[in-house]
Amino acid sequence: MKYPKAFLFDLDGVITDTAEFHYLAWKQLAKELGVTFDREFNEQLKGISRMDSLEKILALNPSLKDLPVEEKERLATKKNDHYKDLIQKLTPQDILPGIKDLLKDLQNQQIKIALGSASKNAPMVLERLELTHYFDYLVDAAKVSKGKPHPETFTTAADYFNIDYKDCVGVEDAESGVQALNDAGMFSVGVGNELTEADYLVEKTADLKLENILEQYSKWSS
Ligand code: BG6
Ligand code: MG
């Protein structure tokens, strides 16, 4: 069996359900702007940066399209304030099922672990979940110039470890993230039924079993 050398994890929606908090915070801001959107539209916001998400929301109302940069900055900060209120109460109880066991199994196998997140709040969220010590390297929005779906978030982690991209497995809940992994030439594991482009798809995080992922990775890499 061929083993990968590193696992790269998305944060929001994979390690904890902060994807839901991002959605609620955007919904609140959108309401204040008189714009509505649903969960289907929200799928497009997953994995992409705060400003790119705001642009997509503003595009829903033609009268908001040409706001000055300062106003856009103000709105993005307002969304982040809503989001920070929501994550105040995060505790280790909010780690999604199966994630801690997977992190422990990876450590036992001496496979490197990195975070690949678009969120500027990522280090703080990991701290609240008391998971920081599992990670050998963190890539967040501050470390990359091109966000997902560009592969840079994940290639930055692999380059730091000096590991070939084909020796990396990435875990994602967003289309943009799966695309980033695929374009990097990494093995993509998707969480959620919609991610048909993923090399290996599971329905929920509780199904992320190291043994099964390694089996699928081995087939993919041979
Ligand atoms: C990603 C989320 O992880 O981070 C997106 O999937 C979010 O929904 C993005 O917009 C940026 O997060 P933040 O915390 O920097 O606003
Ligand atoms: Mg995500």
mmCIF file of C-alpha atoms and ligand atoms in Angstrom:
data_model
loop_
_atom_site.group_PDB
_atom_site.id
_atom_site.type_symbol
_atom_site.label_atom_id
_atom_site.label_comp_id
_atom_site.label_asym_id
_atom_site.label_seq_id
_atom_site.Cartn_x
_atom_site.Cartn_y
_atom_site.Cartn_z
ATOM 1 C CA MET A 1 0.000 0.000 0.000
ATOM 2 C CA LYS A 2 1.346 3.452 -0.954
ATOM 3 C CA TYR A 3 1.106 6.010 1.848
ATOM 4 C CA PRO A 4 0.680 9.758 1.344
ATOM 5 C CA LYS A 5 3.173 11.984 3.162
ATOM 6 C CA ALA A 6 0.840 14.847 4.139
ATOM 7 C CA PHE A 7 -2.827 15.556 4.813
ATOM 8 C CA LEU A 8 -4.075 19.080 4.146
ATOM 9 C CA PHE A 9 -7.318 20.067 5.814
ATOM 10 C CA ASP A 10 -9.786 22.764 4.968
ATOM 11 C CA LEU A 11 -11.202 24.258 8.182
ATOM 12 C CA ASP A 12 -14.706 25.685 7.780
ATOM 13 C CA GLY A 13 -17.153 22.840 7.214
ATOM 14 C CA VAL A 14 -14.538 20.087 7.591
ATOM 15 C CA ILE A 15 -13.026 20.446 11.051
ATOM 16 C CA THR A 16 -15.935 22.351 12.547
ATOM 17 C CA ASP A 17 -19.283 23.639 11.323
ATOM 18 C CA THR A 18 -18.199 27.268 10.983
ATOM 19 C CA ALA A 19 -19.404 27.084 7.353
ATOM 20 C CA GLU A 20 -22.857 27.509 8.887
ATOM 21 C CA PHE A 21 -21.700 30.565 10.878
ATOM 22 C CA HIS A 22 -20.247 32.156 7.729
ATOM 23 C CA TYR A 23 -23.630 31.579 6.056
ATOM 24 C CA LEU A 24 -25.572 33.111 8.958
ATOM 25 C CA ALA A 25 -23.241 36.116 9.164
ATOM 26 C CA TRP A 26 -23.547 36.787 5.405
ATOM 27 C CA LYS A 27 -27.325 36.372 5.632
ATOM 28 C CA GLN A 28 -27.458 38.993 8.373
ATOM 29 C CA LEU A 29 -25.379 41.454 6.366
ATOM 30 C CA ALA A 30 -27.432 40.747 3.224
ATOM 31 C CA LYS A 31 -30.632 41.432 5.151
ATOM 32 C CA GLU A 32 -29.261 44.812 6.201
ATOM 33 C CA LEU A 33 -28.532 45.511 2.510
ATOM 34 C CA GLY A 34 -32.017 44.389 1.443
ATOM 35 C CA VAL A 35 -30.622 41.397 -0.481
ATOM 36 C CA THR A 36 -31.775 37.794 -0.041
ATOM 37 C CA PHE A 37 -30.029 34.551 -0.948
ATOM 38 C CA ASP A 38 -30.512 30.878 -0.186
ATOM 39 C CA ARG A 39 -28.343 27.891 0.714
ATOM 40 C CA GLU A 40 -27.912 26.937 -2.906
ATOM 41 C CA PHE A 41 -26.344 30.348 -3.656
ATOM 42 C CA ASN A 42 -24.291 29.995 -0.471
ATOM 43 C CA GLU A 43 -22.485 26.961 -1.927
ATOM 44 C CA GLN A 44 -20.657 29.423 -4.224
ATOM 45 C CA LEU A 45 -19.391 31.359 -1.197
ATOM 46 C CA LYS A 46 -17.784 28.341 0.464
ATOM 47 C CA GLY A 47 -14.005 28.336 0.368
ATOM 48 C CA ILE A 48 -13.588 31.746 -1.239
ATOM 49 C CA SER A 49 -12.247 34.875 0.461
ATOM 50 C CA ARG A 50 -14.290 37.385 2.442
ATOM 51 C CA MET A 51 -14.029 40.071 -0.250
ATOM 52 C CA ASP A 52 -14.819 37.676 -3.123
ATOM 53 C CA SER A 53 -17.897 36.509 -1.193
ATOM 54 C CA LEU A 54 -19.024 40.108 -0.648
ATOM 55 C CA GLU A 55 -18.645 40.849 -4.370
ATOM 56 C CA LYS A 56 -20.892 37.897 -5.230
ATOM 57 C CA ILE A 57 -23.540 39.088 -2.768
ATOM 58 C CA LEU A 58 -23.408 42.693 -3.995
ATOM 59 C CA ALA A 59 -23.802 41.441 -7.578
ATOM 60 C CA LEU A 60 -27.263 40.164 -6.611
ATOM 61 C CA ASN A 61 -28.477 43.765 -6.569
ATOM 62 C CA PRO A 62 -27.347 45.927 -9.524
ATOM 63 C CA SER A 63 -27.635 49.111 -7.428
ATOM 64 C CA LEU A 64 -24.894 47.810 -5.070
ATOM 65 C CA LYS A 65 -22.471 46.882 -7.793
ATOM 66 C CA ASP A 66 -20.394 50.066 -7.859
ATOM 67 C CA LEU A 67 -19.930 50.827 -4.163
ATOM 68 C CA PRO A 68 -16.683 52.625 -3.267
ATOM 69 C CA VAL A 69 -13.858 50.431 -1.946
ATOM 70 C CA GLU A 70 -14.111 51.965 1.555
ATOM 71 C CA GLU A 71 -17.791 51.028 1.743
ATOM 72 C CA LYS A 72 -17.005 47.472 0.647
ATOM 73 C CA GLU A 73 -14.317 47.289 3.342
ATOM 74 C CA ARG A 74 -16.842 48.508 5.916
ATOM 75 C CA LEU A 75 -19.392 45.881 4.868
ATOM 76 C CA ALA A 76 -16.787 43.080 4.936
ATOM 77 C CA THR A 77 -15.752 44.152 8.440
ATOM 78 C CA LYS A 78 -19.391 44.211 9.518
ATOM 79 C CA LYS A 79 -19.882 40.632 8.282
ATOM 80 C CA ASN A 80 -16.740 39.616 10.149
ATOM 81 C CA ASP A 81 -18.088 41.219 13.333
ATOM 82 C CA HIS A 82 -21.272 39.143 12.995
ATOM 83 C CA TYR A 83 -19.122 36.063 12.376
ATOM 84 C CA LYS A 84 -16.876 36.741 15.370
ATOM 85 C CA ASP A 85 -19.966 37.062 17.589
ATOM 86 C CA LEU A 86 -21.106 33.637 16.386
ATOM 87 C CA ILE A 87 -17.774 31.894 16.999
ATOM 88 C CA GLN A 88 -17.418 33.326 20.522
ATOM 89 C CA LYS A 89 -19.001 30.194 21.900
ATOM 90 C CA LEU A 90 -16.908 27.647 19.965
ATOM 91 C CA THR A 91 -15.422 24.932 22.195
ATOM 92 C CA PRO A 92 -13.736 21.555 21.579
ATOM 93 C CA GLN A 93 -17.277 20.088 21.656
ATOM 94 C CA ASP A 94 -17.779 21.695 18.237
ATOM 95 C CA ILE A 95 -15.163 19.575 16.473
ATOM 96 C CA LEU A 96 -17.056 17.613 13.822
ATOM 97 C CA PRO A 97 -17.412 13.827 14.333
ATOM 98 C CA GLY A 98 -14.461 11.715 13.212
ATOM 99 C CA ILE A 99 -11.976 14.588 12.886
ATOM 100 C CA LYS A 100 -10.058 14.135 16.126
ATOM 101 C CA ASP A 101 -9.654 10.389 15.561
ATOM 102 C CA LEU A 102 -8.397 11.064 12.041
ATOM 103 C CA LEU A 103 -5.856 13.620 13.327
ATOM 104 C CA LYS A 104 -4.639 11.154 15.983
ATOM 105 C CA ASP A 105 -4.372 8.310 13.451
ATOM 106 C CA LEU A 106 -2.354 10.554 11.113
ATOM 107 C CA GLN A 107 -0.003 11.508 13.932
ATOM 108 C CA ASN A 108 0.474 7.848 14.815
ATOM 109 C CA GLN A 109 1.383 7.122 11.190
ATOM 110 C CA GLN A 110 3.759 10.123 11.196
ATOM 111 C CA ILE A 111 1.931 11.696 8.265
ATOM 112 C CA LYS A 112 2.318 15.493 8.225
ATOM 113 C CA ILE A 113 -0.776 17.565 8.939
ATOM 114 C CA ALA A 114 -1.450 21.070 7.596
ATOM 115 C CA LEU A 115 -4.364 23.452 7.487
ATOM 116 C CA GLY A 116 -5.310 25.047 4.155
ATOM 117 C CA SER A 117 -7.956 27.641 4.882
ATOM 118 C CA ALA A 118 -9.168 30.817 3.181
ATOM 119 C CA SER A 119 -10.142 32.262 6.542
ATOM 120 C CA LYS A 120 -8.256 34.992 8.347
ATOM 121 C CA ASN A 121 -9.957 33.696 11.499
ATOM 122 C CA ALA A 122 -8.519 30.182 11.053
ATOM 123 C CA PRO A 123 -5.751 30.313 13.705
ATOM 124 C CA MET A 124 -8.234 31.628 16.284
ATOM 125 C CA VAL A 125 -10.838 28.959 15.456
ATOM 126 C CA LEU A 126 -8.227 26.181 15.820
ATOM 127 C CA GLU A 127 -7.193 27.644 19.177
ATOM 128 C CA ARG A 128 -10.787 27.630 20.420
ATOM 129 C CA LEU A 129 -11.151 24.006 19.340
ATOM 130 C CA GLU A 130 -7.830 23.207 21.101
ATOM 131 C CA LEU A 131 -6.545 21.537 17.937
ATOM 132 C CA THR A 132 -3.564 23.753 17.040
ATOM 133 C CA HIS A 133 -1.007 21.271 18.416
ATOM 134 C CA TYR A 134 -2.010 18.611 15.864
ATOM 135 C CA PHE A 135 -0.939 20.812 12.956
ATOM 136 C CA ASP A 136 2.610 20.907 11.619
ATOM 137 C CA TYR A 137 1.839 23.967 9.489
ATOM 138 C CA LEU A 138 -0.993 26.452 9.020
ATOM 139 C CA VAL A 139 -1.843 28.142 5.726
ATOM 140 C CA ASP A 140 -4.485 30.818 6.066
ATOM 141 C CA ALA A 141 -5.537 33.783 3.926
ATOM 142 C CA ALA A 142 -2.564 35.812 5.156
ATOM 143 C CA LYS A 143 -0.038 33.405 3.570
ATOM 144 C CA VAL A 144 -1.345 33.296 -0.017
ATOM 145 C CA SER A 145 -1.945 35.802 -2.782
ATOM 146 C CA LYS A 146 -4.411 33.692 -4.788
ATOM 147 C CA GLY A 147 -7.296 32.084 -2.917
ATOM 148 C CA LYS A 148 -9.192 28.894 -3.797
ATOM 149 C CA PRO A 149 -9.991 27.661 -6.451
ATOM 150 C CA HIS A 150 -6.344 28.517 -7.216
ATOM 151 C CA PRO A 151 -4.135 25.713 -5.796
ATOM 152 C CA GLU A 152 -1.770 28.085 -3.929
ATOM 153 C CA THR A 153 -3.349 27.464 -0.488
ATOM 154 C CA PHE A 154 -2.480 23.772 -0.715
ATOM 155 C CA THR A 155 0.763 23.960 -2.698
ATOM 156 C CA THR A 156 2.119 26.419 -0.080
ATOM 157 C CA ALA A 157 1.754 23.715 2.597
ATOM 158 C CA ALA A 158 3.295 20.980 0.413
ATOM 159 C CA ASP A 159 6.200 23.280 -0.540
ATOM 160 C CA TYR A 160 6.812 24.081 3.131
ATOM 161 C CA PHE A 161 7.119 20.334 3.846
ATOM 162 C CA ASN A 162 9.083 19.845 0.621
ATOM 163 C CA ILE A 163 6.655 17.072 -0.356
ATOM 164 C CA ASP A 164 5.498 16.262 -3.916
ATOM 165 C CA TYR A 165 1.918 17.307 -4.615
ATOM 166 C CA LYS A 166 0.960 13.752 -5.606
ATOM 167 C CA ASP A 167 1.973 12.647 -2.094
ATOM 168 C CA CYS A 168 -0.647 14.939 -0.540
ATOM 169 C CA VAL A 169 -4.253 14.245 0.395
ATOM 170 C CA GLY A 170 -6.622 17.200 0.854
ATOM 171 C CA VAL A 171 -9.971 17.220 2.635
ATOM 172 C CA GLU A 172 -12.570 19.754 1.489
ATOM 173 C CA ASP A 173 -16.282 20.567 1.749
ATOM 174 C CA ALA A 174 -16.348 23.186 -1.034
ATOM 175 C CA GLU A 175 -16.278 22.972 -4.799
ATOM 176 C CA SER A 176 -13.618 25.694 -4.961
ATOM 177 C CA GLY A 177 -11.412 23.679 -2.595
ATOM 178 C CA VAL A 178 -11.800 20.400 -4.491
ATOM 179 C CA GLN A 179 -10.878 22.221 -7.677
ATOM 180 C CA ALA A 180 -7.791 23.691 -5.978
ATOM 181 C CA LEU A 181 -6.655 20.217 -4.870
ATOM 182 C CA ASN A 182 -7.335 18.621 -8.252
ATOM 183 C CA ASP A 183 -5.499 21.386 -10.082
ATOM 184 C CA ALA A 184 -2.542 20.934 -7.719
ATOM 185 C CA GLY A 185 -2.412 17.230 -8.640
ATOM 186 C CA MET A 186 -3.259 16.183 -5.067
ATOM 187 C CA PHE A 187 -5.716 13.451 -4.009
ATOM 188 C CA SER A 188 -8.993 15.202 -3.160
ATOM 189 C CA VAL A 189 -11.385 13.934 -0.514
ATOM 190 C CA GLY A 190 -14.772 15.639 -0.612
ATOM 191 C CA VAL A 191 -17.199 15.820 2.309
ATOM 192 C CA GLY A 192 -20.790 16.191 1.126
ATOM 193 C CA ASN A 193 -22.721 14.514 -1.646
ATOM 194 C CA GLU A 194 -22.504 17.321 -4.177
ATOM 195 C CA LEU A 195 -18.739 17.284 -4.681
ATOM 196 C CA THR A 196 -18.700 14.992 -7.691
ATOM 197 C CA GLU A 197 -15.258 16.182 -8.853
ATOM 198 C CA ALA A 198 -13.571 14.784 -5.736
ATOM 199 C CA ASP A 199 -11.330 11.711 -6.121
ATOM 200 C CA TYR A 200 -13.041 10.183 -3.093
ATOM 201 C CA LEU A 201 -16.354 11.351 -1.712
ATOM 202 C CA VAL A 202 -17.836 10.761 1.743
ATOM 203 C CA GLU A 203 -21.212 11.945 2.954
ATOM 204 C CA LYS A 204 -20.136 13.286 6.352
ATOM 205 C CA THR A 205 -16.998 13.806 8.433
ATOM 206 C CA ALA A 206 -17.756 10.728 10.553
ATOM 207 C CA ASP A 207 -17.058 8.705 7.391
ATOM 208 C CA LEU A 208 -13.490 10.057 7.132
ATOM 209 C CA LYS A 209 -11.678 6.865 8.182
ATOM 210 C CA LEU A 210 -7.919 6.832 7.602
ATOM 211 C CA GLU A 211 -7.941 3.188 6.510
ATOM 212 C CA ASN A 212 -10.519 3.861 3.766
ATOM 213 C CA ILE A 213 -8.828 7.048 2.578
ATOM 214 C CA LEU A 214 -5.468 5.255 2.345
ATOM 215 C CA GLU A 215 -7.039 2.438 0.337
ATOM 216 C CA GLN A 216 -8.552 4.900 -2.146
ATOM 217 C CA TYR A 217 -5.359 6.954 -2.293
ATOM 218 C CA SER A 218 -3.347 3.829 -3.014
ATOM 219 C CA LYS A 219 -5.569 2.952 -5.987
ATOM 220 C CA TRP A 220 -5.426 6.535 -7.284
ATOM 221 C CA SER A 221 -1.644 6.790 -7.059
ATOM 222 C CA SER A 222 -0.800 3.447 -8.653
HETATM 223 C C1 BG6 B 1 -13.424 30.041 4.085
HETATM 224 C C2 BG6 B 1 -14.922 29.923 4.143
HETATM 225 O O1 BG6 B 1 -12.830 29.022 4.816
HETATM 226 O O2 BG6 B 1 -13.006 31.300 4.609
HETATM 227 C C3 BG6 B 1 -15.595 31.101 3.472
HETATM 228 O O3 BG6 B 1 -15.306 28.701 3.499
HETATM 229 C C4 BG6 B 1 -15.067 32.409 4.071
HETATM 230 O O4 BG6 B 1 -16.986 30.994 3.659
HETATM 231 C C5 BG6 B 1 -13.554 32.439 3.945
HETATM 232 O O5 BG6 B 1 -15.626 33.530 3.392
HETATM 233 C C6 BG6 B 1 -12.938 33.713 4.528
HETATM 234 O O6 BG6 B 1 -13.105 33.705 5.924
HETATM 235 P P1 BG6 B 1 -12.810 34.965 6.860
HETATM 236 O O7 BG6 B 1 -12.896 34.352 8.250
HETATM 237 O O8 BG6 B 1 -11.423 35.421 6.546
HETATM 238 O O9 BG6 B 1 -13.833 35.978 6.573
HETATM 239 MG MG MG B 2 -14.801 24.705 3.811
#
